[in-house]
C-alpha cells in the first residue's frame, strides 16, 4: 500500500462547471476525511466518513458540495456550479483511529476556477 | 474564531541549532495534539503527536511539549537540518476531526 492517493493532482475548470475528485485511502483505514486548504491557511475540515457513513459535515460545505464513500473504500468529492472562491487545495486523509501515527494525507488536488 | 493559533508565520534558524515552533489553543476539551510538516505541492506529513494526559513526547530529533495550564504546545527540533525547511502545522483533535493552525514557515540555513 503506497499511502493515500488523490486524483487528479491538478484541475482547472471554468466557473459554473462541475468537478469531481477521487480519494483512495490506505486500505485498512476505516475513517476518511476531506479538508480544504487555501493560501496562507491551515487545512480546514470539510467532512468525514467512518466506513461508508458520512458522520459530520462542516458548515463550510455548502449545498454545492457533496461527498460519497459508497463501499467504505474510495471516496469522491463533487463540487457543482464551481465559483472562483472554490479555488483551493483539496486534501484527503485517512486513519484507523489511533493518533499515535496521525492522519495520513494524500498529495491533494489543486483546483483552479477561472 | 481560531481555536488553534500559530502566531509566528516564519522562523529562521542556523543548521545545527535548535528550532522551536509554538502553538496556542483555546479549547480545553482537545484531547490530542499533532505536528505536521508540509512541503510545497505535497500533502501534510505527520511528525509527532501527544496526548493531553502527557506533557512531553520525544521521537528522535523531535520533541513536543504540552503545557495544559497555559494551553500551549511547542515543537523542538534538535539539531536542525536544511531538510527540515518546510511549513509546520500544529493540529488539535476536536471529537473526531483535526483543527489546524495557520502554520509556521521554518527555514534552516547553513
Short mmCIF file of C-alpha atoms in Angstrom, two decimals:
data_model
loop_
_atom_site.label_atom_id
_atom_site.label_comp_id
_atom_site.label_asym_id
_atom_site.label_seq_id
_atom_site.Cartn_x
_atom_site.Cartn_y
_atom_site.Cartn_z
CA UNK A 1 0.00 0.00 0.00
CA UNK A 2 1.57 3.27 -1.13
CA UNK A 3 -0.49 5.59 1.05
CA UNK A 4 -3.41 7.89 0.29
CA UNK A 5 -3.91 8.58 -3.43
CA UNK A 6 -5.78 11.54 -4.87
CA UNK A 7 -6.80 12.11 -8.45
CA UNK A 8 -6.40 14.38 -10.31
CA UNK A 9 -3.42 16.32 -8.94
CA UNK A 10 -4.50 19.47 -10.72
CA UNK A 11 -7.81 20.62 -12.16
CA UNK A 12 -8.55 23.85 -13.99
CA UNK A 13 -12.21 24.49 -14.67
CA UNK A 14 -14.42 27.31 -15.81
CA UNK A 15 -16.76 28.96 -13.38
CA UNK A 16 -20.10 27.19 -13.33
CA UNK A 17 -18.77 23.76 -14.28
CA UNK A 18 -18.98 20.69 -12.07
CA UNK A 19 -15.86 18.87 -10.87
CA UNK A 20 -15.28 15.58 -9.09
CA UNK A 21 -12.23 14.46 -7.15
CA UNK A 22 -11.34 10.96 -6.04
CA UNK A 23 -9.51 9.71 -2.96
CA UNK A 24 -8.23 6.20 -2.35
CA UNK A 25 -7.33 5.80 1.34
CA UNK A 26 -4.99 3.32 2.96
CA UNK A 27 -6.92 0.07 2.70
CA UNK A 28 -7.10 -0.81 6.40
CA UNK A 29 -8.18 2.69 7.44
CA UNK A 30 -11.89 2.96 8.18
CA UNK A 31 -12.00 6.75 8.57
CA UNK A 32 -11.64 9.13 5.63
CA UNK A 33 -11.52 12.92 5.80
CA UNK A 34 -11.74 15.77 3.31
CA UNK A 35 -10.01 19.06 4.02
CA UNK A 36 -9.57 22.26 2.05
CA UNK A 37 -6.50 24.48 2.20
CA UNK A 38 -6.19 27.99 0.82
CA UNK A 39 -3.07 30.12 0.59
CA UNK A 40 -1.69 31.11 3.98
CA UNK A 41 -4.14 28.98 5.90
CA UNK A 42 -4.04 25.58 7.51
CA UNK A 43 -6.21 22.73 6.27
CA UNK A 44 -9.90 23.27 7.09
CA UNK A 45 -12.17 20.33 7.85
CA UNK A 46 -14.95 19.67 5.34
CA UNK A 47 -16.39 16.24 6.09
CA UNK A 48 -15.54 12.73 7.21
CA UNK A 49 -16.67 9.14 6.83
CA UNK A 50 -16.45 6.11 9.03
CA UNK A 51 -16.68 3.25 6.59
CA UNK A 52 -19.49 4.32 4.24
CA UNK A 53 -21.32 6.54 6.72
CA UNK A 54 -20.83 10.30 6.48
CA UNK A 55 -20.70 11.32 10.11
CA UNK A 56 -20.05 15.06 10.06
CA UNK A 57 -20.13 17.95 7.62
CA UNK A 58 -18.64 21.39 8.20
CA UNK A 59 -20.73 24.47 7.60
CA UNK A 60 -18.04 25.29 5.02
CA UNK A 61 -19.61 22.54 2.91
CA UNK A 62 -22.33 24.38 1.04
CA UNK A 63 -25.16 22.67 -0.85
CA UNK A 64 -22.97 22.71 -3.95
CA UNK A 65 -20.59 20.21 -2.32
CA UNK A 66 -21.34 16.52 -1.96
CA UNK A 67 -19.14 13.66 -0.83
CA UNK A 68 -19.65 9.92 -1.01
CA UNK A 69 -17.87 6.80 0.08
CA UNK A 70 -20.13 4.15 -1.45
CA UNK A 71 -18.49 0.93 -0.29
CA UNK A 72 -16.36 2.22 2.53
CA UNK A 73 -13.29 2.25 0.31
CA UNK A 74 -12.60 5.17 -2.07
CA UNK A 75 -14.39 8.50 -1.76
CA UNK A 76 -15.44 11.21 -4.18
CA UNK A 77 -15.96 14.92 -3.58
CA UNK A 78 -18.10 16.76 -6.11
CA UNK A 79 -18.45 20.49 -6.44
CA UNK A 80 -21.34 21.71 -8.56
CA UNK A 81 -21.52 25.11 -10.26
CA UNK A 82 -17.98 26.00 -9.25
CA UNK A 83 -17.15 29.53 -8.14
CA UNK A 84 -13.80 31.31 -8.05
CA UNK A 85 -13.85 31.08 -4.26
CA UNK A 86 -13.69 27.29 -4.57
CA UNK A 87 -10.11 27.54 -5.83
CA UNK A 88 -8.01 25.72 -3.24
CA UNK A 89 -6.08 22.57 -2.48
CA UNK A 90 -8.44 19.73 -1.57
CA UNK A 91 -6.82 17.21 0.73
CA UNK A 92 -7.93 13.74 1.64
CA UNK A 93 -6.72 11.91 4.76
CA UNK A 94 -7.35 8.52 6.29
CA UNK A 95 -6.78 6.96 9.69
CA UNK A 96 -7.50 3.80 11.61
CA UNK A 97 -8.43 5.92 14.64
CA UNK A 98 -5.25 5.83 16.70
CA UNK A 99 -3.47 9.19 16.72
CA UNK A 100 -0.06 7.77 17.58
CA UNK A 101 0.54 7.80 13.83
CA UNK A 102 -1.64 10.77 12.95
CA UNK A 103 -3.84 11.02 9.92
CA UNK A 104 -2.19 10.13 6.62
CA UNK A 105 -2.77 12.77 3.98
CA UNK A 106 -2.69 12.46 0.23
CA UNK A 107 -0.87 14.92 -2.01
CA UNK A 108 -4.06 16.81 -2.69
CA UNK A 109 -5.97 18.07 -5.72
CA UNK A 110 -5.24 21.68 -6.68
CA UNK A 111 -8.43 23.24 -8.08
CA UNK A 112 -8.30 26.48 -10.05
CA UNK A 113 -11.60 28.03 -11.12
CA UNK A 114 -11.23 30.58 -13.91
CA UNK B 1 -12.65 32.14 15.67
CA UNK B 2 -9.26 30.49 15.51
CA UNK B 3 -9.12 27.68 18.06
CA UNK B 4 -5.54 26.74 17.20
CA UNK B 5 -3.09 29.58 16.70
CA UNK B 6 0.43 29.74 15.40
CA UNK B 7 1.41 33.35 15.91
CA UNK B 8 4.80 33.20 14.20
CA UNK B 9 4.37 32.97 10.43
CA UNK B 10 8.08 32.32 9.91
CA UNK B 11 11.25 31.25 11.70
CA UNK B 12 14.83 31.19 10.51
CA UNK B 13 17.43 29.00 12.26
CA UNK B 14 21.01 28.08 11.59
CA UNK B 15 21.83 24.47 10.80
CA UNK B 16 22.75 22.51 13.93
CA UNK B 17 20.87 24.84 16.28
CA UNK B 18 17.50 24.25 17.94
CA UNK B 19 14.24 25.18 16.22
CA UNK B 20 11.30 25.93 18.50
CA UNK B 21 7.85 26.23 16.97
CA UNK B 22 4.98 27.38 19.12
CA UNK B 23 1.24 26.81 19.14
CA UNK B 24 -1.59 28.08 21.36
CA UNK B 25 -5.11 26.74 21.64
CA UNK B 26 -8.33 27.85 23.25
CA UNK B 27 -10.40 24.69 23.69
CA UNK B 28 -9.55 22.75 26.85
CA UNK B 29 -11.50 19.76 25.51
CA UNK B 30 -8.89 18.96 22.85
CA UNK B 31 -7.55 15.52 23.76
CA UNK B 32 -4.71 15.06 21.26
CA UNK B 33 -2.23 17.36 19.59
CA UNK B 34 -0.20 16.73 16.47
CA UNK B 35 2.51 18.37 14.40
CA UNK B 36 2.69 18.08 10.63
CA UNK B 37 5.30 19.20 8.13
CA UNK B 38 4.34 20.32 4.64
CA UNK B 39 6.43 20.83 1.53
CA UNK B 40 5.03 22.79 -1.44
CA UNK B 41 2.68 20.80 -3.68
CA UNK B 42 2.53 17.90 -1.22
CA UNK B 43 0.11 16.90 1.49
CA UNK B 44 1.00 17.36 5.17
CA UNK B 45 3.27 14.68 6.64
CA UNK B 46 2.74 13.55 10.22
CA UNK B 47 5.68 14.22 12.56
CA UNK B 48 4.71 13.60 16.16
CA UNK B 49 1.70 13.61 18.46
CA UNK B 50 0.98 13.96 22.16
CA UNK B 51 -1.99 13.02 24.28
CA UNK B 52 -3.44 15.66 26.58
CA UNK B 53 -2.59 13.47 29.58
CA UNK B 54 1.13 13.80 28.87
CA UNK B 55 3.45 16.78 28.93
CA UNK B 56 6.25 15.54 26.69
CA UNK B 57 6.77 13.17 23.81
CA UNK B 58 10.05 12.57 22.03
CA UNK B 59 10.89 10.93 18.71
CA UNK B 60 14.45 11.24 17.52
CA UNK B 61 15.25 14.89 16.82
CA UNK B 62 11.65 15.95 17.50
CA UNK B 63 10.18 16.66 20.93
CA UNK B 64 6.73 18.06 21.64
CA UNK B 65 5.97 19.77 24.96
CA UNK B 66 2.44 20.38 26.21
CA UNK B 67 1.54 22.95 28.89
CA UNK B 68 -2.15 22.46 29.54
CA UNK B 69 -2.48 25.23 32.09
CA UNK B 70 -1.17 27.71 29.53
CA UNK B 71 -2.93 25.97 26.62
CA UNK B 72 0.38 25.98 24.80
CA UNK B 73 2.46 23.43 22.99
CA UNK B 74 5.80 23.60 21.27
CA UNK B 75 7.84 21.51 18.88
CA UNK B 76 11.60 21.35 19.37
CA UNK B 77 13.85 20.16 16.56
CA UNK B 78 17.43 19.44 17.59
CA UNK B 79 19.70 19.63 15.70
CA UNK B 80 18.02 21.48 12.86
CA UNK B 81 18.90 20.37 9.33
CA UNK B 82 18.39 22.09 5.96
CA UNK B 83 15.91 19.34 5.02
CA UNK B 84 13.71 20.50 7.89
CA UNK B 85 12.89 23.67 5.92
CA UNK B 86 9.13 23.47 5.37
CA UNK B 87 5.84 24.77 6.74
CA UNK B 88 4.90 23.26 10.11
CA UNK B 89 1.29 22.93 11.21
CA UNK B 90 0.04 22.35 14.70
CA UNK B 91 -3.27 20.46 14.96
CA UNK B 92 -5.63 19.51 17.77
CA UNK B 93 -8.31 16.83 17.87
CA UNK B 94 -11.85 18.02 18.44
CA UNK B 95 -14.05 14.91 18.82
CA UNK B 96 -13.25 13.06 15.58
CA UNK B 97 -11.60 15.76 13.49
CA UNK B 98 -8.38 17.75 13.48
CA UNK B 99 -8.32 21.54 13.77
CA UNK B 100 -5.21 23.10 12.24
CA UNK B 101 -3.29 26.28 12.91
CA UNK B 102 -2.18 28.57 10.09
CA UNK B 103 1.37 27.24 10.01
CA UNK B 104 4.91 28.46 10.60
CA UNK B 105 7.43 28.50 7.79
CA UNK B 106 10.78 27.21 9.04
CA UNK B 107 13.94 27.96 7.13
CA UNK B 108 17.16 26.26 8.19
CA UNK B 109 20.22 27.90 6.70
CA UNK B 110 23.82 26.59 6.60
#
